[in-house]
XYZ file of C-alpha atoms in Angstrom:
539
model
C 7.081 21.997 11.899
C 4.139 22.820 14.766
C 3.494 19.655 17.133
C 1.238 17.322 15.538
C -2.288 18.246 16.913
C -3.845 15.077 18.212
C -7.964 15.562 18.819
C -8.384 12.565 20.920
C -5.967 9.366 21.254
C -7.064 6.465 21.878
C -4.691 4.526 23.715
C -4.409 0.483 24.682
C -1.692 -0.825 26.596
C -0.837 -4.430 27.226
C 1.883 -6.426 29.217
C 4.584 -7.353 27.533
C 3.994 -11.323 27.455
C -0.090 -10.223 26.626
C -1.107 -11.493 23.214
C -3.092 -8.391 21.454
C -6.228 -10.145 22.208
C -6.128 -10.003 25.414
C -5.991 -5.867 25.686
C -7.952 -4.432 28.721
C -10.217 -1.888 27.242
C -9.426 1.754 25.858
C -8.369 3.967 27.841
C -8.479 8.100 25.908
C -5.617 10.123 26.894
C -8.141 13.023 26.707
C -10.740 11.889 29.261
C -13.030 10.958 26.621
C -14.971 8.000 26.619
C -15.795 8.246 22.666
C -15.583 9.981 19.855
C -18.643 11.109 18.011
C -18.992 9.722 14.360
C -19.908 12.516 11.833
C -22.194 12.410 8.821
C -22.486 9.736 6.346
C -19.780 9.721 3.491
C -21.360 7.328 1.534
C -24.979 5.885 0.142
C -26.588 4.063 3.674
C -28.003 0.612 3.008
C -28.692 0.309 7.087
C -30.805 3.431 8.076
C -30.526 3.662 11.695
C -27.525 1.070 12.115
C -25.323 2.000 15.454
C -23.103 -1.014 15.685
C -20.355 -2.710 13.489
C -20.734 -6.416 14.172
C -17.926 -8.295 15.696
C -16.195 -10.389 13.121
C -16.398 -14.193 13.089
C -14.534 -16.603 11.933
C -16.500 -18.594 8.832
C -13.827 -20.533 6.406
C -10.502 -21.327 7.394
C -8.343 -22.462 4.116
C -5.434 -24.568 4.407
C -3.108 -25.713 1.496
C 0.660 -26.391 2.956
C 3.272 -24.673 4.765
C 4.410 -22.394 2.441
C 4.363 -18.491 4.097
C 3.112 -15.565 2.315
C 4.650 -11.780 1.977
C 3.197 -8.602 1.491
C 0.114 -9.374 -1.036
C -3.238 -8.631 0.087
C -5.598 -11.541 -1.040
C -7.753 -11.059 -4.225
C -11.487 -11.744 -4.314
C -12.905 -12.672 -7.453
C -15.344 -14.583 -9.928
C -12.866 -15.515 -12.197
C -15.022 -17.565 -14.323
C -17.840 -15.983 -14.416
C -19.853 -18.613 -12.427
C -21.278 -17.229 -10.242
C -19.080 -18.280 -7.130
C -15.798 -15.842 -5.834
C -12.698 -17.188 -5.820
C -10.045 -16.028 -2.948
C -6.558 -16.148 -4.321
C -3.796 -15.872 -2.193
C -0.021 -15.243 -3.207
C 1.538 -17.701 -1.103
C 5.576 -18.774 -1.354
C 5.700 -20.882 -5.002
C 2.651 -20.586 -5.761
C -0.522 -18.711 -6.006
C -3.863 -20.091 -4.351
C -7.526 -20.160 -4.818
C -10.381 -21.841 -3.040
C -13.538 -21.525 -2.685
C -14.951 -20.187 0.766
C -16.070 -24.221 1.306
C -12.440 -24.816 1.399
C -11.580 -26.345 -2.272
C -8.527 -25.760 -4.303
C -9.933 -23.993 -7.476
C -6.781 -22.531 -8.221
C -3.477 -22.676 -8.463
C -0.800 -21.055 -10.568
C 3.261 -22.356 -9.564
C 6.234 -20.147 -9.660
C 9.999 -19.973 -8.278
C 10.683 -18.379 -5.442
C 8.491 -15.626 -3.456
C 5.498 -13.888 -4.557
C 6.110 -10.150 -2.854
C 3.117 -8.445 -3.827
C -0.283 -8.459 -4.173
C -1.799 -10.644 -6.856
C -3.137 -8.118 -9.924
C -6.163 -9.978 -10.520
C -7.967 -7.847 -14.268
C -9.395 -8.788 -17.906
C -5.694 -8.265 -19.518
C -7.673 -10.981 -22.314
C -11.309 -9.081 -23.292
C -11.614 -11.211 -26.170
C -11.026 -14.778 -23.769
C -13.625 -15.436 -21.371
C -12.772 -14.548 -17.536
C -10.823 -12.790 -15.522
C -6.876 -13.680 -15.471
C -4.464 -13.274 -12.631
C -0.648 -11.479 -12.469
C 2.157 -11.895 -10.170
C 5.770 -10.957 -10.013
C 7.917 -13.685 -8.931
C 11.807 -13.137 -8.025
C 12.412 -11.963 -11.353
C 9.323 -13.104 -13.492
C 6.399 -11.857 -14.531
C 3.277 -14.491 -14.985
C 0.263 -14.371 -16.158
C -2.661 -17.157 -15.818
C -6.089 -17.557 -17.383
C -9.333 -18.277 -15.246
C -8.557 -21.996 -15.545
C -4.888 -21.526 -13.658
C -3.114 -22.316 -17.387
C -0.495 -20.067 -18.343
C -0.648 -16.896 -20.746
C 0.877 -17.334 -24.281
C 4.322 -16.253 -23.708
C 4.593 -15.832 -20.006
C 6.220 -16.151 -18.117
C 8.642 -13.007 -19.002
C 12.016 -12.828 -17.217
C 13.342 -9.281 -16.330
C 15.170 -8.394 -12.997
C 15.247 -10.187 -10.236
C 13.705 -9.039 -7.350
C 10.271 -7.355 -8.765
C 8.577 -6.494 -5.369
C 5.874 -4.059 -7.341
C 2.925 -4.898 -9.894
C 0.009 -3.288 -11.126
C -2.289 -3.165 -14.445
C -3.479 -0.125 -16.239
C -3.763 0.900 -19.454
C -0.566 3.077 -19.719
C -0.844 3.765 -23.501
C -4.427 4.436 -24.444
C -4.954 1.445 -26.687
C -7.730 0.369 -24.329
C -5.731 -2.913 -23.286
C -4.343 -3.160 -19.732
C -0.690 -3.208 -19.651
C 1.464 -4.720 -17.006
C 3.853 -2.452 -14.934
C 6.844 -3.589 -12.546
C 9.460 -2.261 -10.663
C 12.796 -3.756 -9.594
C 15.062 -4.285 -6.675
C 18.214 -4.282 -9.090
C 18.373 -1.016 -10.947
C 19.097 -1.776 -14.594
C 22.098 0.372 -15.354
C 22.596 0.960 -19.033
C 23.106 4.288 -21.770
C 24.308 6.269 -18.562
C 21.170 6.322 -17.201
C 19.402 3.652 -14.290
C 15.770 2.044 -14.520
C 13.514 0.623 -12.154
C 10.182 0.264 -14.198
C 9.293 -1.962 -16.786
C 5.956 -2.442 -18.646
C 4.882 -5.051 -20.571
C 1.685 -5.813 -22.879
C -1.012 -8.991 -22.102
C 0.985 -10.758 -25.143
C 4.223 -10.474 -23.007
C 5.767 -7.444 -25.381
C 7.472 -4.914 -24.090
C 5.600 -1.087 -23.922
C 7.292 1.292 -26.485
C 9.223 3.397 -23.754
C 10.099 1.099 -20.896
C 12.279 0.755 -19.139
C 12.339 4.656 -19.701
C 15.349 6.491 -18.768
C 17.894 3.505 -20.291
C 15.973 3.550 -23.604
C 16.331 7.405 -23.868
C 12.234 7.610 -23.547
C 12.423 9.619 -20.683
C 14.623 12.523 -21.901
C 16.348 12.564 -18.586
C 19.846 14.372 -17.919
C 22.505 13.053 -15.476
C 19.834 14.543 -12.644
C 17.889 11.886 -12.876
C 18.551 9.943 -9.578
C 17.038 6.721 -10.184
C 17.911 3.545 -8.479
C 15.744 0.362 -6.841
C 11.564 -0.198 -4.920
C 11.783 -2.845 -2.079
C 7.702 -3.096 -1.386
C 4.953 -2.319 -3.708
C 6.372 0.799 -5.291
C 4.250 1.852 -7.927
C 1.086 3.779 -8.826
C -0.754 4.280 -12.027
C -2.840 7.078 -12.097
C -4.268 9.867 -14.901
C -2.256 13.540 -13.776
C -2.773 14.951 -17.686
C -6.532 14.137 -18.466
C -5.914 11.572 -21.639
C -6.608 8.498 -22.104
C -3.475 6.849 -20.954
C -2.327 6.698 -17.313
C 0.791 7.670 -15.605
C 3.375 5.912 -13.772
C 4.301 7.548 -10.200
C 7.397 5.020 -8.410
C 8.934 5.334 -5.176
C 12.444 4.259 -4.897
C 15.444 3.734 -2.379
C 16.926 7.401 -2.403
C 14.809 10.672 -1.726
C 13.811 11.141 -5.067
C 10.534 9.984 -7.036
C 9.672 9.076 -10.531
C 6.793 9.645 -12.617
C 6.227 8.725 -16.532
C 3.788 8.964 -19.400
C 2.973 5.310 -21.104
C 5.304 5.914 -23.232
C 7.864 6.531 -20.938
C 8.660 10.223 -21.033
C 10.003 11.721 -17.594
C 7.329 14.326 -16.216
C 9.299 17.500 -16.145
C 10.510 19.300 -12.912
C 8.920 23.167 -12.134
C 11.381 25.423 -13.014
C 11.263 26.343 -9.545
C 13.537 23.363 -8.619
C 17.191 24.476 -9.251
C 18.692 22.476 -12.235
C 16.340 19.880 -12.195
C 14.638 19.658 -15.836
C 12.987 16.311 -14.419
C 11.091 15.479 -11.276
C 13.191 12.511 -10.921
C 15.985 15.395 -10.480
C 14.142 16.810 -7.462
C 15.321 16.359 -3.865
C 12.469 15.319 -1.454
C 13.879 17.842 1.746
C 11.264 18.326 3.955
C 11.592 22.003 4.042
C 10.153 23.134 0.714
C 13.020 25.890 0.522
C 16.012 23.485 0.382
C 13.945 20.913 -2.245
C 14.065 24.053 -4.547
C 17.920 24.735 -3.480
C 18.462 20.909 -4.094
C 20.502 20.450 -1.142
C 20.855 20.894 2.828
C 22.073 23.441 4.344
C 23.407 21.201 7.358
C 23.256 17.214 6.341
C 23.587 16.490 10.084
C 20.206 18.411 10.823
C 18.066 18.707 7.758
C 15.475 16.221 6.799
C 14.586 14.507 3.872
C 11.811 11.318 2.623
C 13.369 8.118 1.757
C 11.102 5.594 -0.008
C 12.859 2.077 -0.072
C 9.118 0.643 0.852
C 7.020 3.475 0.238
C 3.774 2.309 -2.014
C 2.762 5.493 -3.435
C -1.171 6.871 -4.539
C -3.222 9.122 -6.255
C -5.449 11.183 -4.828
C -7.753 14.537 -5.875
C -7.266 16.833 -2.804
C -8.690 20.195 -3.984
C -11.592 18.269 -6.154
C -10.867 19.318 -9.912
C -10.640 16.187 -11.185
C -7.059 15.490 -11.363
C -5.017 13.712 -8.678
C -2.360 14.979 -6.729
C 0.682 12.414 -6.055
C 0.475 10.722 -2.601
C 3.063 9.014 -1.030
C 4.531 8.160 2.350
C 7.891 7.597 3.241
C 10.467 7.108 5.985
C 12.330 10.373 7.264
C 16.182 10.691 7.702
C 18.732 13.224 7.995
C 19.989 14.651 4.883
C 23.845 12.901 5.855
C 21.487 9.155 6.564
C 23.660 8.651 9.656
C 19.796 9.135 11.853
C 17.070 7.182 9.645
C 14.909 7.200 12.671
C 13.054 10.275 12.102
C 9.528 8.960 12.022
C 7.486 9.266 8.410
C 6.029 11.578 6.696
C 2.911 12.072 4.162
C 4.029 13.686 0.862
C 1.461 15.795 -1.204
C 2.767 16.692 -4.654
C 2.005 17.698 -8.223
C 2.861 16.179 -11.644
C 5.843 18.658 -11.580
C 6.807 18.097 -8.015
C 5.988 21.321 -7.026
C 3.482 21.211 -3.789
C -0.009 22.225 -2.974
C -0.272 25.371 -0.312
C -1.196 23.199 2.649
C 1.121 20.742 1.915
C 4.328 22.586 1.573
C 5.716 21.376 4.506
C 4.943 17.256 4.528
C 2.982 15.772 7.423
C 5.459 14.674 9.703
C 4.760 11.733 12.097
C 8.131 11.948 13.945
C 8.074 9.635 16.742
C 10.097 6.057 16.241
C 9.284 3.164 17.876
C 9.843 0.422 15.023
C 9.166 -0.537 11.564
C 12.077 0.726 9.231
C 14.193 -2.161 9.714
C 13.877 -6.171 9.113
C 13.463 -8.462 11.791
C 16.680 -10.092 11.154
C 16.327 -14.152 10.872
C 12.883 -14.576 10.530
C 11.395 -13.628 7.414
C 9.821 -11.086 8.768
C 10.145 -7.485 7.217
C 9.684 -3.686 7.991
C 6.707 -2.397 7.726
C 5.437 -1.226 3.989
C 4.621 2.661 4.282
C 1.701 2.577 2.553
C -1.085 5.338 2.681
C -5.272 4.471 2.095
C -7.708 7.180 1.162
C -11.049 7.623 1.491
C -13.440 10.342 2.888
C -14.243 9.428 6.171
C -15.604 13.121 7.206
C -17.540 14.773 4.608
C -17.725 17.802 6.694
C -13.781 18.532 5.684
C -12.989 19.210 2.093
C -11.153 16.319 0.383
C -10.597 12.815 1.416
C -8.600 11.986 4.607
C -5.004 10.077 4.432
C -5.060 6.612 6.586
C -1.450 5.385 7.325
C 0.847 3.365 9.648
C 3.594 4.969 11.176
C 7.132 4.101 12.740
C 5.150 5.009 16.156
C 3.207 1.832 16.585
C 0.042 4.210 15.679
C -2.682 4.690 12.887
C -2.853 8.321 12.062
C -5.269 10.020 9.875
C -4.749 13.259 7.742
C -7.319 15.140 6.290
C -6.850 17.191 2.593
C -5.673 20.030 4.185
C -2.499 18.315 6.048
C -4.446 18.633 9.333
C -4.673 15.687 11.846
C -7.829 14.055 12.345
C -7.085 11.101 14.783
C -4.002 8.659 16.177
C -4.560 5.653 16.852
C -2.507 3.455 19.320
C -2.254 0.210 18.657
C 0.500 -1.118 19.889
C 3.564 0.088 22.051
C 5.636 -3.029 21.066
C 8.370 -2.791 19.232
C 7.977 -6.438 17.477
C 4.885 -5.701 16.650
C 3.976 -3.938 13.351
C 1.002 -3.376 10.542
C 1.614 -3.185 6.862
C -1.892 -0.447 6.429
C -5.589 -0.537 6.371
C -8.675 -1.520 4.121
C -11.196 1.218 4.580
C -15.194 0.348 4.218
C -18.941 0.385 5.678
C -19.376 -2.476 7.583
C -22.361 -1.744 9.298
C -24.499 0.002 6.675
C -24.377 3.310 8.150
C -22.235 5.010 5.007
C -19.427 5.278 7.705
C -15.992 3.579 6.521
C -14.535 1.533 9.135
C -10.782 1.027 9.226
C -9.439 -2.701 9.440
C -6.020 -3.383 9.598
C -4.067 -6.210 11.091
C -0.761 -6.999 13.062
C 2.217 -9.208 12.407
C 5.357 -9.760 14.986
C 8.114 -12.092 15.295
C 6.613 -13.414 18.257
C 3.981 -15.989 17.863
C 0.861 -14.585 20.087
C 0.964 -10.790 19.671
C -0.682 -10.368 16.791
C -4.599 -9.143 15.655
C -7.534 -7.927 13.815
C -8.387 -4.277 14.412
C -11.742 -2.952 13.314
C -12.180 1.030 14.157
C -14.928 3.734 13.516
C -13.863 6.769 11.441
C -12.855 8.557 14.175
C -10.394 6.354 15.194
C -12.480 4.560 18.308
C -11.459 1.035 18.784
C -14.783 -1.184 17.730
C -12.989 -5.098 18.090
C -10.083 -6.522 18.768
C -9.707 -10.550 17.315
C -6.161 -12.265 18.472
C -4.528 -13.985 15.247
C -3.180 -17.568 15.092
C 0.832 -17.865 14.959
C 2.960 -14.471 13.758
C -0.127 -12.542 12.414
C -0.727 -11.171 8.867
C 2.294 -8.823 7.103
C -0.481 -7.547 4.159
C -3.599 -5.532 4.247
C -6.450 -7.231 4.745
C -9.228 -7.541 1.914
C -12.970 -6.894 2.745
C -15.439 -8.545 -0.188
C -17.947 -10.888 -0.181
C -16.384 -13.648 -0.674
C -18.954 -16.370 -0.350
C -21.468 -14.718 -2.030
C -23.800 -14.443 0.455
C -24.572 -10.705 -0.208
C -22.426 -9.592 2.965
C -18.888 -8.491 3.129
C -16.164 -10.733 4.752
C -12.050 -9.643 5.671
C -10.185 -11.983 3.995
C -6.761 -12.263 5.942
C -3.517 -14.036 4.316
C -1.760 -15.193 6.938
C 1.928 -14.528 6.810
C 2.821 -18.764 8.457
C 1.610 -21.869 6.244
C 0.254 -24.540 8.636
C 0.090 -27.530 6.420
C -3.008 -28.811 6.596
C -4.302 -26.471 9.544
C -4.281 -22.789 7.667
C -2.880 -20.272 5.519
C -6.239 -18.265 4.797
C -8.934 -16.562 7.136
C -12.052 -15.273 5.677
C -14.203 -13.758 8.682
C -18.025 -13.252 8.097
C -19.062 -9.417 9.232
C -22.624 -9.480 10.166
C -24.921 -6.964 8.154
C -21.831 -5.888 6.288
C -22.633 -4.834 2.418
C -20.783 -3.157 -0.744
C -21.876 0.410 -0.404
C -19.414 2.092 0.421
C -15.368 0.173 -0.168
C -13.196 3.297 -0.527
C -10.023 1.216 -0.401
C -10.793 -2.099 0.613
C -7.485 -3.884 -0.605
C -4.330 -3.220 -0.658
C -3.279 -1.171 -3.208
C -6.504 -0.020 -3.168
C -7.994 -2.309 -6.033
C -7.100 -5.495 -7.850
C -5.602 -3.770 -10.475
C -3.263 -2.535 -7.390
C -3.009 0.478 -9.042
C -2.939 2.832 -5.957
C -6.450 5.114 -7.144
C -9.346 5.096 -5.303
C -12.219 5.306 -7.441
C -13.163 8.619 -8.910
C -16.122 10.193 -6.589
């Protein structure tokens, strides 16, 4: 693997007491003072616009103490009224208010809410939207009004970390898909997806492998997803979606709707399944199935990976994107950095991306913070096109390096990113939109530590140039943030879920971006969209 090319750097460096708002300015480890920003990549609503407007604080939303996880907050008119809600999954319980502060919504469940609210018309023939969480081991289901689904909640395995909606089976309903902690373990063969219908039924086919759907041999090496670890996405052009899962091994899963295995390239030695397939680093050895020397030879690992889909070369059909933690082949050195995995429906990988993008360096993020309730960072890749002039959309990621990083189509670098050099300090991934009008995403992201005081709000151009810096209240915000409108104003806001509960005090911030509108939200969630399915939108 070459050295990673880096075309300019922006670097910040702070004290070690210094709170991350109170970073002296940017200084470019290339002598640069900027970074030109290319062509529009989207419609402009702003002709002539040269400034993103700093943030500012306009609701703050309190409820109680209870923290929150990893779930992005959900904007939405659930009712149809005229007036977004902005639900939050907090711990017991999921949230809405109104950007005046009122509790509009609230759904109760036991235990944590992991991920991101699904928030998607599962009822067409009910009025409203409805909202889905997974809950330890439950999966529930509310209507607009914050009552309960017919026959949710539905028990499964305790923990489910992952959710997300699609229609998996081409009967033009959205189906509910989740993935497990606990590997179920039954029929010789191990599941970590289940998928269940708006009435609470499970899909024909799921959980897959167990149920003999899948058609997998003893190759299939299947076993838990700690954060967010599954994609739906369309690989085979019919009307049904795929499911593409990350899991805690170096091996990958992906399934029709009704459950069937997607089948390994013969290339892939005695691997009828790409659940069978190896993830080594070097593209040679994935075939082989093996390392030649455990000790030295790398392979992906995707405990907390949240995988994507993306269309790379521009025919239509997404490739499978996913980013994942690095380790030897022997796991006695896990602290190898990530890297960005390009891959097709049979596991087999596109030219440029033979060889995964490796972001080597390690300063933190693979492990908990121990005590706290504080996690490891989720590796979770955005896309969006942030350079038309390259072919493709460009890759937006966190690493283990305390760094952004951005990878175009063609597995070249396009920026890094320093945002930190603190190893308590870490970001879960970025929304990418306009926010000045221009048709130039911005990337927003935010931090969350341990510490009280060192986290913030980043907002930078799409070349990677630092635009503001916000400090955040108490140990920062452990989700991606969520940029909507969501006071109905006509301008976009970034909703932040805060990962402490201040009873009374705060729990949600929505910041008001001046100017900001909805032309151009590549990814401006996490997960992409409230369906959390991990697509950006066709086009």
């Amino acid at each position: 693997m070459r050295p990673v090319q880096v075309l300019f750097l922006p670097v910040a460096f702070a004290a070690a007491a210094a709170g991350a708002g109170t970073l002296p300015p940017e200084v470019f480890a290339d002598g640069f003072e900027s970074a030109a920003v290319g062509a529009p990549a989207c419609s402009v609503v702003a002709p002539g616009a040269t400034s993103v407007a700093a943030p500012q604080l306009r609701a703050t939303l309190y409820d109680s103490f209870h923290e929150s996880w990893l779930g992005s907050p959900a904007v939405a008119d659930l009712d149809g009224d005229g007036v977004p809600e902005i639900l939050a999954a907090r711990h017991g319980q999921v949230i809405g208010w109104h950007a005046d502060g009122s509790i509009v919504f609230r759904g109760v469940v036991t235990g944590r809410i992991w991920a991101a609210p699904v928030v998607a018309d599962l009822l067409p023939a009910e009025p409203g939207l409805e909202v889905a969480v997974a809950a330890r081991g439950q999966i529930h289901a509310w209507n607009a009004a914050g009552e309960a689904l017919p026959d949710f909640p539905v028990q499964w395995r305790d923990e489910l970390r992952s959710i997300a909606a699609g229609d998996i089976d081409g009967d033009g309903d959205l189906e509910l898909v989740v993935a497990t902690t606990q590997r179920l373990e039954a029929n010789g063969q191990r599941d970590l997806l289940f998928a269940l219908h708006h009435d609470g039924s499970p899909v024909a086919g799921f959980p897959p492998n167990s149920s003999g759907a899948a058609g997998c041999t003893s190759t299939c090496f299947v076993t838990g997803g700690f954060d967010q670890n599954v994609a739906l996405g369309n690989v085979d052009g019919d009307a049904a979606l795929e499911v593409f899962a990350g899991h805690d091994n170096a091996y990958l899963s992906l399934h029709d709707g009704d459950g069937r295995a997607f089948d390994a390239a013969p290339i892939f030695n005695g691997r009828d399944k790409i659940s069978g397939v190896r993830s080594m680093l070097d593209y040679g050895l994935a075939q082989q199935g093996y390392a030649d020397d455990e000790a030295t030879d790398n392979q992906g690992h995707f405990t907390n990976a949240a995988p994507a889909f993306a269309d790379v070369d521009g025919d239509g059909v997404p490739e499978l994107a996913i980013l994942g933690s690095v380790q030897n082949a022997a796991q006695t050195d896990r602290e190898r950095g990530v890297a960005l995995w390009l891959l097709r429906p049979d596991g087999s990988r596109p030219p440029a991306w033979e060889q995964p993008y490796h972001a080597p360096d390690f300063l933190a993020g693979l492990w908990d913070f121990d005590g706290t309730n504080m996690v490891g960072a989720t590796n979770q890749v955005s896309v969006a096109d942030l350079d038309p002039a390259r072919a493709g959309p460009e890759f937006v990621f966190a690493g283990f390096d305390g760094r952004i990083h951005a990878v175009d189509a063609a597995r070249q670098p396009l920026w890094q990113h320093v945002y930190t050099s603190d190893a308590r300090v870490l970001s879960a991934g970025v929304a990418i939109g306009d926010l000045s009008g221009d048709g130039r995403p911005e990337i927003v992201f935010a931090s969350y530590s341990p510490d009280a005081g060192k986290s913030a709000l980043f907002v930078l151009d799409a070349l990677g140039n630092r635009l503001h810096t916000l400090p955040l209240p108490d140990r920062g915000v452990m989700s991606v943030p969520t940029l909507a409108d969501a006071d109905a104003d006509g301008t976009l806001d970034i909703v932040l879920n805060l990962k402490d509960g201040v009873s009374g005090v705060r729990q949600v911030l929505v910041y008001a971006v001046p100017g900001a509108q909805a032309n151009c939200l590549p990814w401006p969630t996490g997960r992409a969209n409230l369906l959390r399915s991990g697509s950006p939108p066709a086009g």
